[in-house]
mmCIF file of C-alpha atoms in Angstrom:
data_model
loop_
_atom_site.group_PDB
_atom_site.id
_atom_site.type_symbol
_atom_site.label_atom_id
_atom_site.label_comp_id
_atom_site.label_asym_id
_atom_site.label_seq_id
_atom_site.Cartn_x
_atom_site.Cartn_y
_atom_site.Cartn_z
ATOM 1 C CA UNK A 1 -15.916 -7.408 7.969
ATOM 2 C CA UNK A 2 -14.603 -3.754 7.131
ATOM 3 C CA UNK A 3 -14.856 -3.231 3.106
ATOM 4 C CA UNK A 4 -13.739 -0.206 1.291
ATOM 5 C CA UNK A 5 -15.488 1.405 -1.348
ATOM 6 C CA UNK A 6 -14.161 3.616 -4.304
ATOM 7 C CA UNK A 7 -16.757 3.989 -6.923
ATOM 8 C CA UNK A 8 -14.322 6.122 -9.354
ATOM 9 C CA UNK A 9 -12.360 3.866 -11.458
ATOM 10 C CA UNK A 10 -10.955 6.930 -13.181
ATOM 11 C CA UNK A 11 -11.402 10.747 -12.406
ATOM 12 C CA UNK A 12 -9.894 13.671 -15.140
ATOM 13 C CA UNK A 13 -9.161 16.595 -14.426
ATOM 14 C CA UNK A 14 -7.474 20.389 -15.975
ATOM 15 C CA UNK A 15 -4.288 21.169 -14.585
ATOM 16 C CA UNK A 16 -4.492 23.848 -12.171
ATOM 17 C CA UNK A 17 -8.048 23.077 -11.374
ATOM 18 C CA UNK A 18 -9.632 21.284 -8.376
ATOM 19 C CA UNK A 19 -10.736 17.366 -7.982
ATOM 20 C CA UNK A 20 -12.932 15.432 -5.608
ATOM 21 C CA UNK A 21 -12.097 11.841 -4.968
ATOM 22 C CA UNK A 22 -14.140 9.788 -3.084
ATOM 23 C CA UNK A 23 -14.156 6.823 -0.313
ATOM 24 C CA UNK A 24 -16.562 4.993 1.660
ATOM 25 C CA UNK A 25 -15.993 2.326 4.517
ATOM 26 C CA UNK A 26 -17.507 0.443 6.402
ATOM 27 C CA UNK A 27 -16.937 -0.828 10.019
ATOM 28 C CA UNK A 28 -18.037 -1.234 13.189
ATOM 29 C CA UNK A 29 -14.817 -0.200 14.970
ATOM 30 C CA UNK A 30 -15.169 3.070 16.913
ATOM 31 C CA UNK A 31 -10.977 3.697 16.720
ATOM 32 C CA UNK A 32 -9.275 3.414 13.124
ATOM 33 C CA UNK A 33 -7.426 5.597 10.680
ATOM 34 C CA UNK A 34 -7.579 6.082 6.753
ATOM 35 C CA UNK A 35 -5.515 6.737 4.731
ATOM 36 C CA UNK A 36 -4.722 7.972 0.731
ATOM 37 C CA UNK A 37 -2.185 6.580 -0.750
ATOM 38 C CA UNK A 38 -0.847 7.761 -4.403
ATOM 39 C CA UNK A 39 0.818 5.472 -6.940
ATOM 40 C CA UNK A 40 2.659 6.896 -9.628
ATOM 41 C CA UNK A 41 4.058 4.979 -12.754
ATOM 42 C CA UNK A 42 7.034 4.817 -10.746
ATOM 43 C CA UNK A 43 5.088 1.823 -8.581
ATOM 44 C CA UNK A 44 6.276 3.229 -5.182
ATOM 45 C CA UNK A 45 3.153 3.738 -2.852
ATOM 46 C CA UNK A 46 3.184 6.820 -1.318
ATOM 47 C CA UNK A 47 1.113 8.210 1.493
ATOM 48 C CA UNK A 48 -0.461 11.070 0.840
ATOM 49 C CA UNK A 49 -2.310 11.756 3.624
ATOM 50 C CA UNK A 50 -3.846 10.178 7.137
ATOM 51 C CA UNK A 51 -6.413 10.585 9.379
ATOM 52 C CA UNK A 52 -7.215 9.365 13.099
ATOM 53 C CA UNK A 53 -10.817 8.483 13.228
ATOM 54 C CA UNK A 54 -11.631 10.047 16.662
ATOM 55 C CA UNK A 55 -9.968 13.793 15.152
ATOM 56 C CA UNK A 56 -12.984 15.672 13.975
ATOM 57 C CA UNK A 57 -10.541 18.014 12.232
ATOM 58 C CA UNK A 58 -9.547 17.722 8.466
ATOM 59 C CA UNK A 59 -6.440 16.236 7.550
ATOM 60 C CA UNK A 60 -4.248 18.914 5.446
ATOM 61 C CA UNK A 61 -0.951 18.730 3.434
ATOM 62 C CA UNK A 62 -0.033 21.361 1.157
ATOM 63 C CA UNK A 63 -2.630 20.819 -1.914
ATOM 64 C CA UNK A 64 -4.316 17.558 -0.547
ATOM 65 C CA UNK A 65 -7.040 17.890 1.879
ATOM 66 C CA UNK A 66 -9.895 15.683 3.001
ATOM 67 C CA UNK A 67 -13.408 15.921 3.953
ATOM 68 C CA UNK A 68 -13.916 13.238 6.995
ATOM 69 C CA UNK A 69 -17.524 12.242 7.645
ATOM 70 C CA UNK A 70 -17.512 9.709 10.252
ATOM 71 C CA UNK A 71 -21.039 9.160 10.755
ATOM 72 C CA UNK A 72 -21.510 8.985 7.115
ATOM 73 C CA UNK A 73 -18.111 6.844 6.796
ATOM 74 C CA UNK A 74 -16.867 8.913 4.397
ATOM 75 C CA UNK A 75 -13.767 9.708 3.501
ATOM 76 C CA UNK A 76 -13.114 12.070 0.092
ATOM 77 C CA UNK A 77 -9.973 13.506 -0.658
ATOM 78 C CA UNK A 78 -9.854 16.951 -2.523
ATOM 79 C CA UNK A 79 -6.365 18.408 -4.436
ATOM 80 C CA UNK A 80 -6.633 22.262 -5.602
ATOM 81 C CA UNK A 81 -3.853 23.018 -8.387
ATOM 82 C CA UNK A 82 -3.980 19.945 -9.528
ATOM 83 C CA UNK A 83 -0.200 19.097 -10.967
ATOM 84 C CA UNK A 84 1.061 17.240 -14.220
ATOM 85 C CA UNK A 85 2.775 15.108 -11.290
ATOM 86 C CA UNK A 86 -0.392 14.121 -9.307
ATOM 87 C CA UNK A 87 -1.712 11.961 -12.267
ATOM 88 C CA UNK A 88 -1.455 8.442 -10.669
ATOM 89 C CA UNK A 89 -3.447 5.971 -8.876
ATOM 90 C CA UNK A 90 -5.064 6.887 -5.752
ATOM 91 C CA UNK A 91 -5.629 4.557 -3.161
ATOM 92 C CA UNK A 92 -8.098 4.670 0.039
ATOM 93 C CA UNK A 93 -7.382 2.557 2.490
ATOM 94 C CA UNK A 94 -8.516 1.704 6.267
ATOM 95 C CA UNK A 95 -6.376 0.497 9.400
ATOM 96 C CA UNK A 96 -8.484 -1.159 12.393
ATOM 97 C CA UNK A 97 -7.858 -3.215 15.415
ATOM 98 C CA UNK A 98 -6.361 -5.915 13.329
ATOM 99 C CA UNK A 99 -3.523 -3.440 12.421
ATOM 100 C CA UNK A 100 -3.413 -4.481 8.793
ATOM 101 C CA UNK A 101 -4.619 -1.938 5.525
ATOM 102 C CA UNK A 102 -7.744 -2.595 3.918
ATOM 103 C CA UNK A 103 -7.784 -1.039 0.474
ATOM 104 C CA UNK A 104 -10.134 0.236 -1.823
ATOM 105 C CA UNK A 105 -10.120 -0.632 -5.549
ATOM 106 C CA UNK A 106 -8.503 2.786 -6.716
ATOM 107 C CA UNK A 107 -9.400 5.786 -8.795
ATOM 108 C CA UNK A 108 -6.577 6.562 -11.857
ATOM 109 C CA UNK A 109 -6.479 10.521 -11.627
ATOM 110 C CA UNK A 110 -5.596 12.054 -15.527
ATOM 111 C CA UNK A 111 -4.552 15.329 -15.465
ATOM 112 C CA UNK A 112 -4.867 17.500 -18.543
ATOM 113 C CA UNK A 113 -2.187 19.718 -19.483
ATOM 114 C CA UNK B 1 16.879 6.206 6.362
ATOM 115 C CA UNK B 2 13.666 6.909 5.620
ATOM 116 C CA UNK B 3 13.051 4.015 2.630
ATOM 117 C CA UNK B 4 12.422 1.027 2.110
ATOM 118 C CA UNK B 5 14.643 -0.572 -0.789
ATOM 119 C CA UNK B 6 13.924 -3.785 -2.700
ATOM 120 C CA UNK B 7 15.951 -5.547 -5.220
ATOM 121 C CA UNK B 8 15.822 -6.307 -8.047
ATOM 122 C CA UNK B 9 14.072 -3.932 -9.579
ATOM 123 C CA UNK B 10 13.098 -6.185 -12.732
ATOM 124 C CA UNK B 11 12.941 -9.661 -13.009
ATOM 125 C CA UNK B 12 12.126 -12.352 -15.570
ATOM 126 C CA UNK B 13 12.033 -16.066 -14.500
ATOM 127 C CA UNK B 14 11.407 -19.179 -15.826
ATOM 128 C CA UNK B 15 8.996 -21.919 -14.458
ATOM 129 C CA UNK B 16 12.072 -24.335 -13.069
ATOM 130 C CA UNK B 17 14.328 -21.500 -11.581
ATOM 131 C CA UNK B 18 14.864 -19.935 -8.454
ATOM 132 C CA UNK B 19 14.882 -16.650 -7.625
ATOM 133 C CA UNK B 20 14.796 -14.449 -4.209
ATOM 134 C CA UNK B 21 13.565 -10.449 -3.821
ATOM 135 C CA UNK B 22 15.232 -8.531 -1.130
ATOM 136 C CA UNK B 23 13.622 -5.885 1.388
ATOM 137 C CA UNK B 24 15.656 -4.075 3.417
ATOM 138 C CA UNK B 25 14.688 -1.019 5.635
ATOM 139 C CA UNK B 26 17.199 0.791 8.117
ATOM 140 C CA UNK B 27 14.194 2.868 9.986
ATOM 141 C CA UNK B 28 14.293 0.694 13.121
ATOM 142 C CA UNK B 29 10.833 -1.343 11.722
ATOM 143 C CA UNK B 30 10.169 -4.205 13.538
ATOM 144 C CA UNK B 31 7.366 -5.048 11.217
ATOM 145 C CA UNK B 32 7.382 -5.986 7.802
ATOM 146 C CA UNK B 33 4.672 -6.732 5.158
ATOM 147 C CA UNK B 34 4.913 -8.251 1.303
ATOM 148 C CA UNK B 35 2.348 -7.750 -0.921
ATOM 149 C CA UNK B 36 1.306 -8.864 -4.207
ATOM 150 C CA UNK B 37 -0.079 -6.254 -6.928
ATOM 151 C CA UNK B 38 -1.669 -6.840 -9.931
ATOM 152 C CA UNK B 39 -2.327 -4.155 -12.876
ATOM 153 C CA UNK B 40 -4.569 -1.222 -11.928
ATOM 154 C CA UNK B 41 -5.661 -3.251 -8.802
ATOM 155 C CA UNK B 42 -4.983 -2.963 -4.693
ATOM 156 C CA UNK B 43 -2.140 -4.632 -3.173
ATOM 157 C CA UNK B 44 -3.108 -7.994 -1.499
ATOM 158 C CA UNK B 45 -1.468 -9.224 2.047
ATOM 159 C CA UNK B 46 0.435 -12.381 1.755
ATOM 160 C CA UNK B 47 2.845 -12.167 4.612
ATOM 161 C CA UNK B 48 3.611 -10.503 8.052
ATOM 162 C CA UNK B 49 6.550 -10.673 10.196
ATOM 163 C CA UNK B 50 6.344 -8.806 13.561
ATOM 164 C CA UNK B 51 9.617 -8.834 14.895
ATOM 165 C CA UNK B 52 11.453 -11.182 13.369
ATOM 166 C CA UNK B 53 8.720 -14.004 13.287
ATOM 167 C CA UNK B 54 6.211 -14.882 10.921
ATOM 168 C CA UNK B 55 3.107 -13.102 12.143
ATOM 169 C CA UNK B 56 0.396 -13.777 9.245
ATOM 170 C CA UNK B 57 0.257 -15.764 6.129
ATOM 171 C CA UNK B 58 -2.253 -15.444 3.618
ATOM 172 C CA UNK B 59 -2.609 -18.707 3.134
ATOM 173 C CA UNK B 60 0.126 -18.342 -0.160
ATOM 174 C CA UNK B 61 1.227 -21.136 -2.012
ATOM 175 C CA UNK B 62 3.939 -22.712 -1.091
ATOM 176 C CA UNK B 63 6.091 -21.944 -4.105
ATOM 177 C CA UNK B 64 6.431 -18.545 -2.388
ATOM 178 C CA UNK B 65 8.688 -18.654 0.652
ATOM 179 C CA UNK B 66 9.656 -16.083 2.987
ATOM 180 C CA UNK B 67 12.480 -15.458 5.400
ATOM 181 C CA UNK B 68 13.472 -12.813 7.969
ATOM 182 C CA UNK B 69 16.641 -13.478 8.806
ATOM 183 C CA UNK B 70 17.553 -9.827 10.768
ATOM 184 C CA UNK B 71 15.198 -6.867 11.961
ATOM 185 C CA UNK B 72 16.041 -5.122 8.585
ATOM 186 C CA UNK B 73 16.023 -7.613 5.987
ATOM 187 C CA UNK B 74 12.854 -9.584 4.625
ATOM 188 C CA UNK B 75 13.358 -11.899 1.435
ATOM 189 C CA UNK B 76 11.058 -13.600 -0.656
ATOM 190 C CA UNK B 77 12.298 -16.970 -2.159
ATOM 191 C CA UNK B 78 10.687 -18.001 -5.703
ATOM 192 C CA UNK B 79 10.483 -21.366 -6.764
ATOM 193 C CA UNK B 80 8.303 -23.024 -9.198
ATOM 194 C CA UNK B 81 6.633 -19.980 -10.077
ATOM 195 C CA UNK B 82 3.293 -19.982 -12.512
ATOM 196 C CA UNK B 83 2.637 -17.465 -15.254
ATOM 197 C CA UNK B 84 0.082 -15.962 -13.338
ATOM 198 C CA UNK B 85 2.200 -15.148 -10.599
ATOM 199 C CA UNK B 86 3.326 -12.455 -12.736
ATOM 200 C CA UNK B 87 2.864 -9.145 -10.848
ATOM 201 C CA UNK B 88 4.761 -6.221 -8.817
ATOM 202 C CA UNK B 89 5.646 -7.648 -5.486
ATOM 203 C CA UNK B 90 5.671 -4.438 -2.701
ATOM 204 C CA UNK B 91 7.283 -4.766 0.500
ATOM 205 C CA UNK B 92 6.537 -2.596 3.245
ATOM 206 C CA UNK B 93 7.295 -1.302 7.199
ATOM 207 C CA UNK B 94 5.643 -0.191 10.081
ATOM 208 C CA UNK B 95 7.275 0.627 13.732
ATOM 209 C CA UNK B 96 5.103 -2.625 14.791
ATOM 210 C CA UNK B 97 2.693 -4.165 13.774
ATOM 211 C CA UNK B 98 0.483 -1.826 16.228
ATOM 212 C CA UNK B 99 1.813 0.956 15.496
ATOM 213 C CA UNK B 100 0.861 0.296 12.162
ATOM 214 C CA UNK B 101 -2.103 2.489 12.399
ATOM 215 C CA UNK B 102 -0.123 5.262 11.725
ATOM 216 C CA UNK B 103 0.187 3.817 8.058
ATOM 217 C CA UNK B 104 3.219 1.916 6.424
ATOM 218 C CA UNK B 105 6.472 2.861 4.057
ATOM 219 C CA UNK B 106 6.442 0.817 0.757
ATOM 220 C CA UNK B 107 9.219 0.375 -0.950
ATOM 221 C CA UNK B 108 8.771 0.512 -5.102
ATOM 222 C CA UNK B 109 8.423 -2.775 -5.929
ATOM 223 C CA UNK B 110 10.231 -5.562 -7.781
ATOM 224 C CA UNK B 111 8.528 -6.209 -11.311
ATOM 225 C CA UNK B 112 8.143 -9.856 -11.306
ATOM 226 C CA UNK B 113 7.541 -11.636 -14.803
ATOM 227 C CA UNK B 114 7.043 -15.457 -15.293
ATOM 228 C CA UNK B 115 7.831 -16.802 -18.575
#
């Protein structure tokens, strides 16, 4: 069975600084996708970034980038130049051959002004 | 239109009431999902519809009854709920169940309180 682990229940960062959120996963599959979703207090689950397992190049979306280590089954999210609007719950998620999202427990990100 | 719209945003209902949650998308997606989310927890999958047919029911109690009348609309009918059913109910869609590999689009949810 696939599992996703986020070991940091809460992280805080000073505005404009860089923060890294950790995620590890376990699967025996070789073809899958990984995601980071953001859920602000407004409640909507917003896709931040996705990574296809067959791609060695790390995905980037503006200030958001991932460090994907397939052999280590690690998928961390780096947020550069943190902004107040980045404050949210961040969920790491996996999708494989059953086409259903497997979620991590989430990390609450606090941005200090 | 790249949105999933959920109504109502908030709902308070008594344990003997019957109510419905509505989810609508106009992206041409043929897979739609209902999730239940408790505070500070990840979403839990409830139902999956694929091409308007119920594909997955994750052992959800019968007091929750899903319906997919057409490819754009997904309803969740609620009856005789319990206080522990109070949660955020999220709807999501993907192009198809298989192409969900690219990720889902989520609505902003209905905050349900059962009194």
